[in-house]
PDB file of C-alpha atoms and ligand atoms in Angstrom:
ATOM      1  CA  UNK A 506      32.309 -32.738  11.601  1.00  0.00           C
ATOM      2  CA  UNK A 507      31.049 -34.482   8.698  1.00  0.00           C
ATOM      3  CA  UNK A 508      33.928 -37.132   9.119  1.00  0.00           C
ATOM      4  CA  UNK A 509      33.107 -38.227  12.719  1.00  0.00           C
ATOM      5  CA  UNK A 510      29.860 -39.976  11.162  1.00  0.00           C
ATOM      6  CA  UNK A 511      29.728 -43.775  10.131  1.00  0.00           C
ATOM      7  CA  UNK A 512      28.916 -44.947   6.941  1.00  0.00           C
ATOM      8  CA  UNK A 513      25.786 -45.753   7.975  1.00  0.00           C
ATOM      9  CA  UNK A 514      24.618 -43.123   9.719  1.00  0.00           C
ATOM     10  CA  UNK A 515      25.135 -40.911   6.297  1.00  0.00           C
ATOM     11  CA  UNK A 516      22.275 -39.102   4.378  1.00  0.00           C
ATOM     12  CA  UNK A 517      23.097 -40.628   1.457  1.00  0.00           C
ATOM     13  CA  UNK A 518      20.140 -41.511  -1.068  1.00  0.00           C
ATOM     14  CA  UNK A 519      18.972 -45.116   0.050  1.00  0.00           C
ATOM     15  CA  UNK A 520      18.234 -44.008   3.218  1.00  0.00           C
ATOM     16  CA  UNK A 521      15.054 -43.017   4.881  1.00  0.00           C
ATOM     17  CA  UNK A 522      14.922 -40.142   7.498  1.00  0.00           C
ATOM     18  CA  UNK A 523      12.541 -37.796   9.684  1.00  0.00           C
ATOM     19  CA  UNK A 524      10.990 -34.841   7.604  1.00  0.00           C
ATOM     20  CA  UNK A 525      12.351 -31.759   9.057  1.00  0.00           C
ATOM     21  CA  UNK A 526       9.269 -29.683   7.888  1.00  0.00           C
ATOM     22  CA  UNK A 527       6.520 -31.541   9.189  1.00  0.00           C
ATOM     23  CA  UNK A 528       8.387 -33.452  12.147  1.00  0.00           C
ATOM     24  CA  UNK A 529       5.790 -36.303  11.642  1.00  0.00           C
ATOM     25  CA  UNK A 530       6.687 -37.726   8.254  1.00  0.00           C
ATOM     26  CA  UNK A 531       9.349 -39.817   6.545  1.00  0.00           C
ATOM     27  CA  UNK A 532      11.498 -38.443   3.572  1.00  0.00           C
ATOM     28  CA  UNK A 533      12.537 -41.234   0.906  1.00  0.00           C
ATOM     29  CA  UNK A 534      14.415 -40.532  -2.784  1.00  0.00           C
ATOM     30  CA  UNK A 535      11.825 -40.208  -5.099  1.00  0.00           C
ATOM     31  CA  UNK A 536      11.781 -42.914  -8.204  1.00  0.00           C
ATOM     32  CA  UNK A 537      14.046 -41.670 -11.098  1.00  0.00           C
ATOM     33  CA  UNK A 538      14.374 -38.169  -9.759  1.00  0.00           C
ATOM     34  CA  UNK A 539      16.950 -36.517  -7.481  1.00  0.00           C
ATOM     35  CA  UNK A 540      14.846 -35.006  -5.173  1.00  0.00           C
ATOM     36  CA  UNK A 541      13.789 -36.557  -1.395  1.00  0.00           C
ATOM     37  CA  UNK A 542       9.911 -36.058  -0.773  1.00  0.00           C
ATOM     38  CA  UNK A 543       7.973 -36.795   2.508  1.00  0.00           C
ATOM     39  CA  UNK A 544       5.236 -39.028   2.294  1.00  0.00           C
ATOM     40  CA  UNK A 545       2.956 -36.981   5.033  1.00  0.00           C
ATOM     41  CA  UNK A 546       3.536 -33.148   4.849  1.00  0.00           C
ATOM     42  CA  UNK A 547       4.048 -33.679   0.348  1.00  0.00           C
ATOM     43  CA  UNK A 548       7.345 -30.863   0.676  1.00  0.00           C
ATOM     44  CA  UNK A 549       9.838 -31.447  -2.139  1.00  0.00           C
ATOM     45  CA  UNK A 550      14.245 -31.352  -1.418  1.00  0.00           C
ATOM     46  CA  UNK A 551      16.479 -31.402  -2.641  1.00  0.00           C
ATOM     47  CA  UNK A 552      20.235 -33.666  -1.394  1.00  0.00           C
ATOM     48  CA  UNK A 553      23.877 -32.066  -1.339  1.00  0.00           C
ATOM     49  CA  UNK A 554      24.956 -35.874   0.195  1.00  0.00           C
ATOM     50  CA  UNK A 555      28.458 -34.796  -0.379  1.00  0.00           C
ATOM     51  CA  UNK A 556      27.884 -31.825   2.217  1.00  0.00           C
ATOM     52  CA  UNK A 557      25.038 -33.361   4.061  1.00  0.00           C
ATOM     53  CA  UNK A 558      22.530 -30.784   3.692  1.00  0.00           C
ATOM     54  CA  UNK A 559      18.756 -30.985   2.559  1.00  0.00           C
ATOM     55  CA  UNK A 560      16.842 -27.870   0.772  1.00  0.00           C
ATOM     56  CA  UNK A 561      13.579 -27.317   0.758  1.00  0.00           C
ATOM     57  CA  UNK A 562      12.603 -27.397  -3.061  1.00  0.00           C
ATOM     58  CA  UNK A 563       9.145 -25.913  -2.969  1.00  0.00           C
ATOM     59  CA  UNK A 564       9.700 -22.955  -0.662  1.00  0.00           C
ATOM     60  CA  UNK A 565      10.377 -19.526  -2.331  1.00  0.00           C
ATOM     61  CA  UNK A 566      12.761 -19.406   1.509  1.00  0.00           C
ATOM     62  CA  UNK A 567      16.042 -20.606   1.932  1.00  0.00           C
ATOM     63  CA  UNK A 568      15.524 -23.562   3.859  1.00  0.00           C
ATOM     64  CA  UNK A 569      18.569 -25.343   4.530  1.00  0.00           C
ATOM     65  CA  UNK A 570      18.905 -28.916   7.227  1.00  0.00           C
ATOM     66  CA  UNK A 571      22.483 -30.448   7.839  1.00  0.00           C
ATOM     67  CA  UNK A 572      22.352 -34.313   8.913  1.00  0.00           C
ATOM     68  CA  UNK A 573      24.374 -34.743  11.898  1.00  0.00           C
ATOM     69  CA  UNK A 574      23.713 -38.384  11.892  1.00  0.00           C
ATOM     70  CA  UNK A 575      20.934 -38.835  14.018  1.00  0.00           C
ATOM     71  CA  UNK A 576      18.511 -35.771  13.045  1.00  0.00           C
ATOM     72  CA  UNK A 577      18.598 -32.601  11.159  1.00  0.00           C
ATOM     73  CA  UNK A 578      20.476 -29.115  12.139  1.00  0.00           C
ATOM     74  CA  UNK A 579      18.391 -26.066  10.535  1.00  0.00           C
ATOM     75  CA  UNK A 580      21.193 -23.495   9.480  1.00  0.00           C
ATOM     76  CA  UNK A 581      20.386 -20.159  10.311  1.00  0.00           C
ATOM     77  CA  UNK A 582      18.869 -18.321   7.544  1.00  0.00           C
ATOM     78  CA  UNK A 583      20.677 -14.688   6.684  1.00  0.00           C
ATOM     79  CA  UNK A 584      17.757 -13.105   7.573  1.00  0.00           C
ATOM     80  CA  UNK A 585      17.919 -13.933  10.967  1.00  0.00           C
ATOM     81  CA  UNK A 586      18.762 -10.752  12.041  1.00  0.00           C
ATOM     82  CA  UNK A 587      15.845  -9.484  10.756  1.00  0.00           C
ATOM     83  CA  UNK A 588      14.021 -11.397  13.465  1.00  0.00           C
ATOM     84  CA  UNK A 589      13.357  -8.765  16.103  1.00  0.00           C
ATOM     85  CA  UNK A 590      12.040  -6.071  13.381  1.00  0.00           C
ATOM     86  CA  UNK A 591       9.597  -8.452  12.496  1.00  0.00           C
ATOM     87  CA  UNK A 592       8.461  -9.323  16.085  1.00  0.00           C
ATOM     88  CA  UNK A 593       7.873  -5.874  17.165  1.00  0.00           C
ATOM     89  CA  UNK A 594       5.967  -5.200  14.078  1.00  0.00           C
ATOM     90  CA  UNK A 595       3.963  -8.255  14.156  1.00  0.00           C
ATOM     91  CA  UNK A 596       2.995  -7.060  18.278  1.00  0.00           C
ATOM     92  CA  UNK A 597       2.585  -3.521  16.655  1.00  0.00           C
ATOM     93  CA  UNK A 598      -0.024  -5.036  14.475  1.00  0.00           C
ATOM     94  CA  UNK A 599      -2.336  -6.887  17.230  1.00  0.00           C
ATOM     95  CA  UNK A 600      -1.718  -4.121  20.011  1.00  0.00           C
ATOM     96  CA  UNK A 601      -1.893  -1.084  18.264  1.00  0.00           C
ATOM     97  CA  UNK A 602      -5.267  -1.565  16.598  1.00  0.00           C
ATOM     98  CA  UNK A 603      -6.888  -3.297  19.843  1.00  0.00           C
ATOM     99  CA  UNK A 604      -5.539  -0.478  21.715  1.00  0.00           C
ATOM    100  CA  UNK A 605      -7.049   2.353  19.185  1.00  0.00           C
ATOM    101  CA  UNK A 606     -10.633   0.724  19.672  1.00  0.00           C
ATOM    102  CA  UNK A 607     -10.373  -0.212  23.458  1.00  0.00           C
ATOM    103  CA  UNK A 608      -8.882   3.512  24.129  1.00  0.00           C
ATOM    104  CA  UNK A 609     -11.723   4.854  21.693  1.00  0.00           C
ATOM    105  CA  UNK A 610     -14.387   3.099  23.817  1.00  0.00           C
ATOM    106  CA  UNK A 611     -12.883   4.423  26.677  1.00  0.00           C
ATOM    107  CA  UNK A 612     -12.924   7.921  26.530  1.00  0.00           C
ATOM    108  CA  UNK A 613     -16.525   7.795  24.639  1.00  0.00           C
ATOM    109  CA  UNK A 614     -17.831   5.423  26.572  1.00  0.00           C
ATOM    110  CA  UNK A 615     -21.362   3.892  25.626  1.00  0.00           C
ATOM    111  CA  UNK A 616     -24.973   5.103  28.034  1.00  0.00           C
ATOM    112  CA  UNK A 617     -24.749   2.239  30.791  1.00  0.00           C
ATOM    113  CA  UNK A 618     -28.388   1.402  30.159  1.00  0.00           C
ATOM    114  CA  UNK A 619     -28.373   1.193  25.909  1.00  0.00           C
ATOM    115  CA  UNK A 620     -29.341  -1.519  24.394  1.00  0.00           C
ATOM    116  CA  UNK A 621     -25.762  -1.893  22.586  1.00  0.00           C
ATOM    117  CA  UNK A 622     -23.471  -0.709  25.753  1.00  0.00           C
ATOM    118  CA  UNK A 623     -22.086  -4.696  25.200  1.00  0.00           C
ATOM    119  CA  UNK A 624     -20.160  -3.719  21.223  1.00  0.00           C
ATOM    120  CA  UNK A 625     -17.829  -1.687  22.453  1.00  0.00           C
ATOM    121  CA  UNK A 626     -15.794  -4.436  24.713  1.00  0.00           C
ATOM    122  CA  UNK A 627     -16.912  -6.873  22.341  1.00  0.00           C
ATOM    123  CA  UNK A 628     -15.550  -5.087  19.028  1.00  0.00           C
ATOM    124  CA  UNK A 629     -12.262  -4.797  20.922  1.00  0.00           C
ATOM    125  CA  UNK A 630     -11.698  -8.147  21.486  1.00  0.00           C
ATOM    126  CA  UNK A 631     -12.909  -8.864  18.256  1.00  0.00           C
ATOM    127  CA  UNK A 632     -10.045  -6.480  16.887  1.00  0.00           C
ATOM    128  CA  UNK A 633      -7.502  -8.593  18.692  1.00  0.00           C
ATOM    129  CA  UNK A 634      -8.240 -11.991  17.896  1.00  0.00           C
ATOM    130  CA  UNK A 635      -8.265 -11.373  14.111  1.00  0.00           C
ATOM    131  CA  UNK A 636      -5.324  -9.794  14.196  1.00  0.00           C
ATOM    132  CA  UNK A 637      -4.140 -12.150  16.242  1.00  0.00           C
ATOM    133  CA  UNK A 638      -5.175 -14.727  13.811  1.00  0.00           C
ATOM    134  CA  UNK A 639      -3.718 -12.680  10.791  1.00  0.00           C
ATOM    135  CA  UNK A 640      -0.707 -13.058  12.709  1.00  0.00           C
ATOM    136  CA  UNK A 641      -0.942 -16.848  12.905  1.00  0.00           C
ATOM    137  CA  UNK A 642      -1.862 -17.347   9.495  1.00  0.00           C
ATOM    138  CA  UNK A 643       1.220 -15.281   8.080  1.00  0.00           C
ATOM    139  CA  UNK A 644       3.568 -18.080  10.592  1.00  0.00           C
ATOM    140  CA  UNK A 645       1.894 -20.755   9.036  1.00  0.00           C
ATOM    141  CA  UNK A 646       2.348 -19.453   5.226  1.00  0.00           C
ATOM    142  CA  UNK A 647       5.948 -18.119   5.832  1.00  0.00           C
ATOM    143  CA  UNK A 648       7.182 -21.491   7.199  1.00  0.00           C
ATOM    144  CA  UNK A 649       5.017 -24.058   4.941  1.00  0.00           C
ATOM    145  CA  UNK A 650       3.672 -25.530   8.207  1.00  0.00           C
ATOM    146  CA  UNK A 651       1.314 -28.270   6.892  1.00  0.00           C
ATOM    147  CA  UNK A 652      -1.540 -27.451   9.668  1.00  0.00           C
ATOM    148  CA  UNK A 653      -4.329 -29.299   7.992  1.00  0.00           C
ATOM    149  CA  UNK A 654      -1.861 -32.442   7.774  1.00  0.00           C
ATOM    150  CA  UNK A 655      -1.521 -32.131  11.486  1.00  0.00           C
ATOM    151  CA  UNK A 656      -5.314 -31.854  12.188  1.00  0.00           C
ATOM    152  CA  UNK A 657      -5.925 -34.880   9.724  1.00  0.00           C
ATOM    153  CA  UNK A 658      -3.442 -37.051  11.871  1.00  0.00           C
ATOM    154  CA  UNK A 659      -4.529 -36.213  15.176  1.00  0.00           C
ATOM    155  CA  UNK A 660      -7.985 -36.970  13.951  1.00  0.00           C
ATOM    156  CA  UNK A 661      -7.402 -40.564  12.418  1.00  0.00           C
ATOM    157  CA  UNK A 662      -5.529 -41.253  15.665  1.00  0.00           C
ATOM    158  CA  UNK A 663      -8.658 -40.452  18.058  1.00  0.00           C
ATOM    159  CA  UNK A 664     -10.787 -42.314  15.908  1.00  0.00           C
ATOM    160  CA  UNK A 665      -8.328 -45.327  15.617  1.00  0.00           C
ATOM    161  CA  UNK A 666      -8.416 -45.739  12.101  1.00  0.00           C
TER     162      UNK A 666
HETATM  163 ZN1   ZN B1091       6.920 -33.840   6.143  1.00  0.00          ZN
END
């Protein structure tokens, strides 16, 4: 309830909050325009103070955060339901593959004693971690995760700098 919140715990556009993309940052009003921007992860949103909510501005998705005071709600995307599809085709697309090679060196299985009897096993599990990796990639891309960002911090804090 929007009204249960004090004054000062408000989004409103003076204020300074967590970035709900990159969970590391701070957002602030940018100068002269009427967009928020996080100093860390660089996303773009834009305000509805009057309902509270935050939108991602440089997403092609629907991102949508509601300030509850304290930290930010995600609202469930309409798509949701679309979730499991997408998980069983995203297992579909490591397994299936890994288990078309691994099956294929299975019943044709190399001479014990040749010289390449190792490529088999190995071009299996090579199958499944690029997929696998593929996979990962697609995550990061979909939800603008700012990976690099992350790296770079966790770097400058093990050096101390
Ligand atoms: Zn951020």
């Amino acid at each position: 309830m929007p009204e249960a919140i004090s004054l000062s715990d408000r989004f409103y556009t003076e204020g300074e909050y967590p970035c709900p993309v990159c969970r590391h940052g701070r957002i602030t009003a940018m100068p002269l325009m009427e967009v928020f921007a996080c100093h860390f992860c660089q996303h773009i949103f834009t305000t509805n103070f009057e309902k509270q909510l935050l939108k991602m501005a440089d997403s092609q998705l629907p991102l949508t955060w509601y300030w509850n005071g304290k930290n930010w709600k995600g609202i469930q995307r309409e798509s949701a339901e679309l979730g499991w599809s997408y998980a069983i085709s995203a297992i579909a697309f490591i397994i299936l593959p890994t288990a078309i090679i691994g099956l294929g060196s299975y019943l044709f299985p190399p001479l014990p004693d040749s010289p390449l009897s190792w490529l088999p096993l190995f071009w299996t599990i090579l199958t499944f971690i690029a997929h696998l990796f593929c996979l990962l990639w697609l995550i990061i891309e979909y939800y603008q995760l700012p990976i690099f960002l992350y790296f770079r911090a966790i770097r400058r804090r093990l050096v101390g700098n």
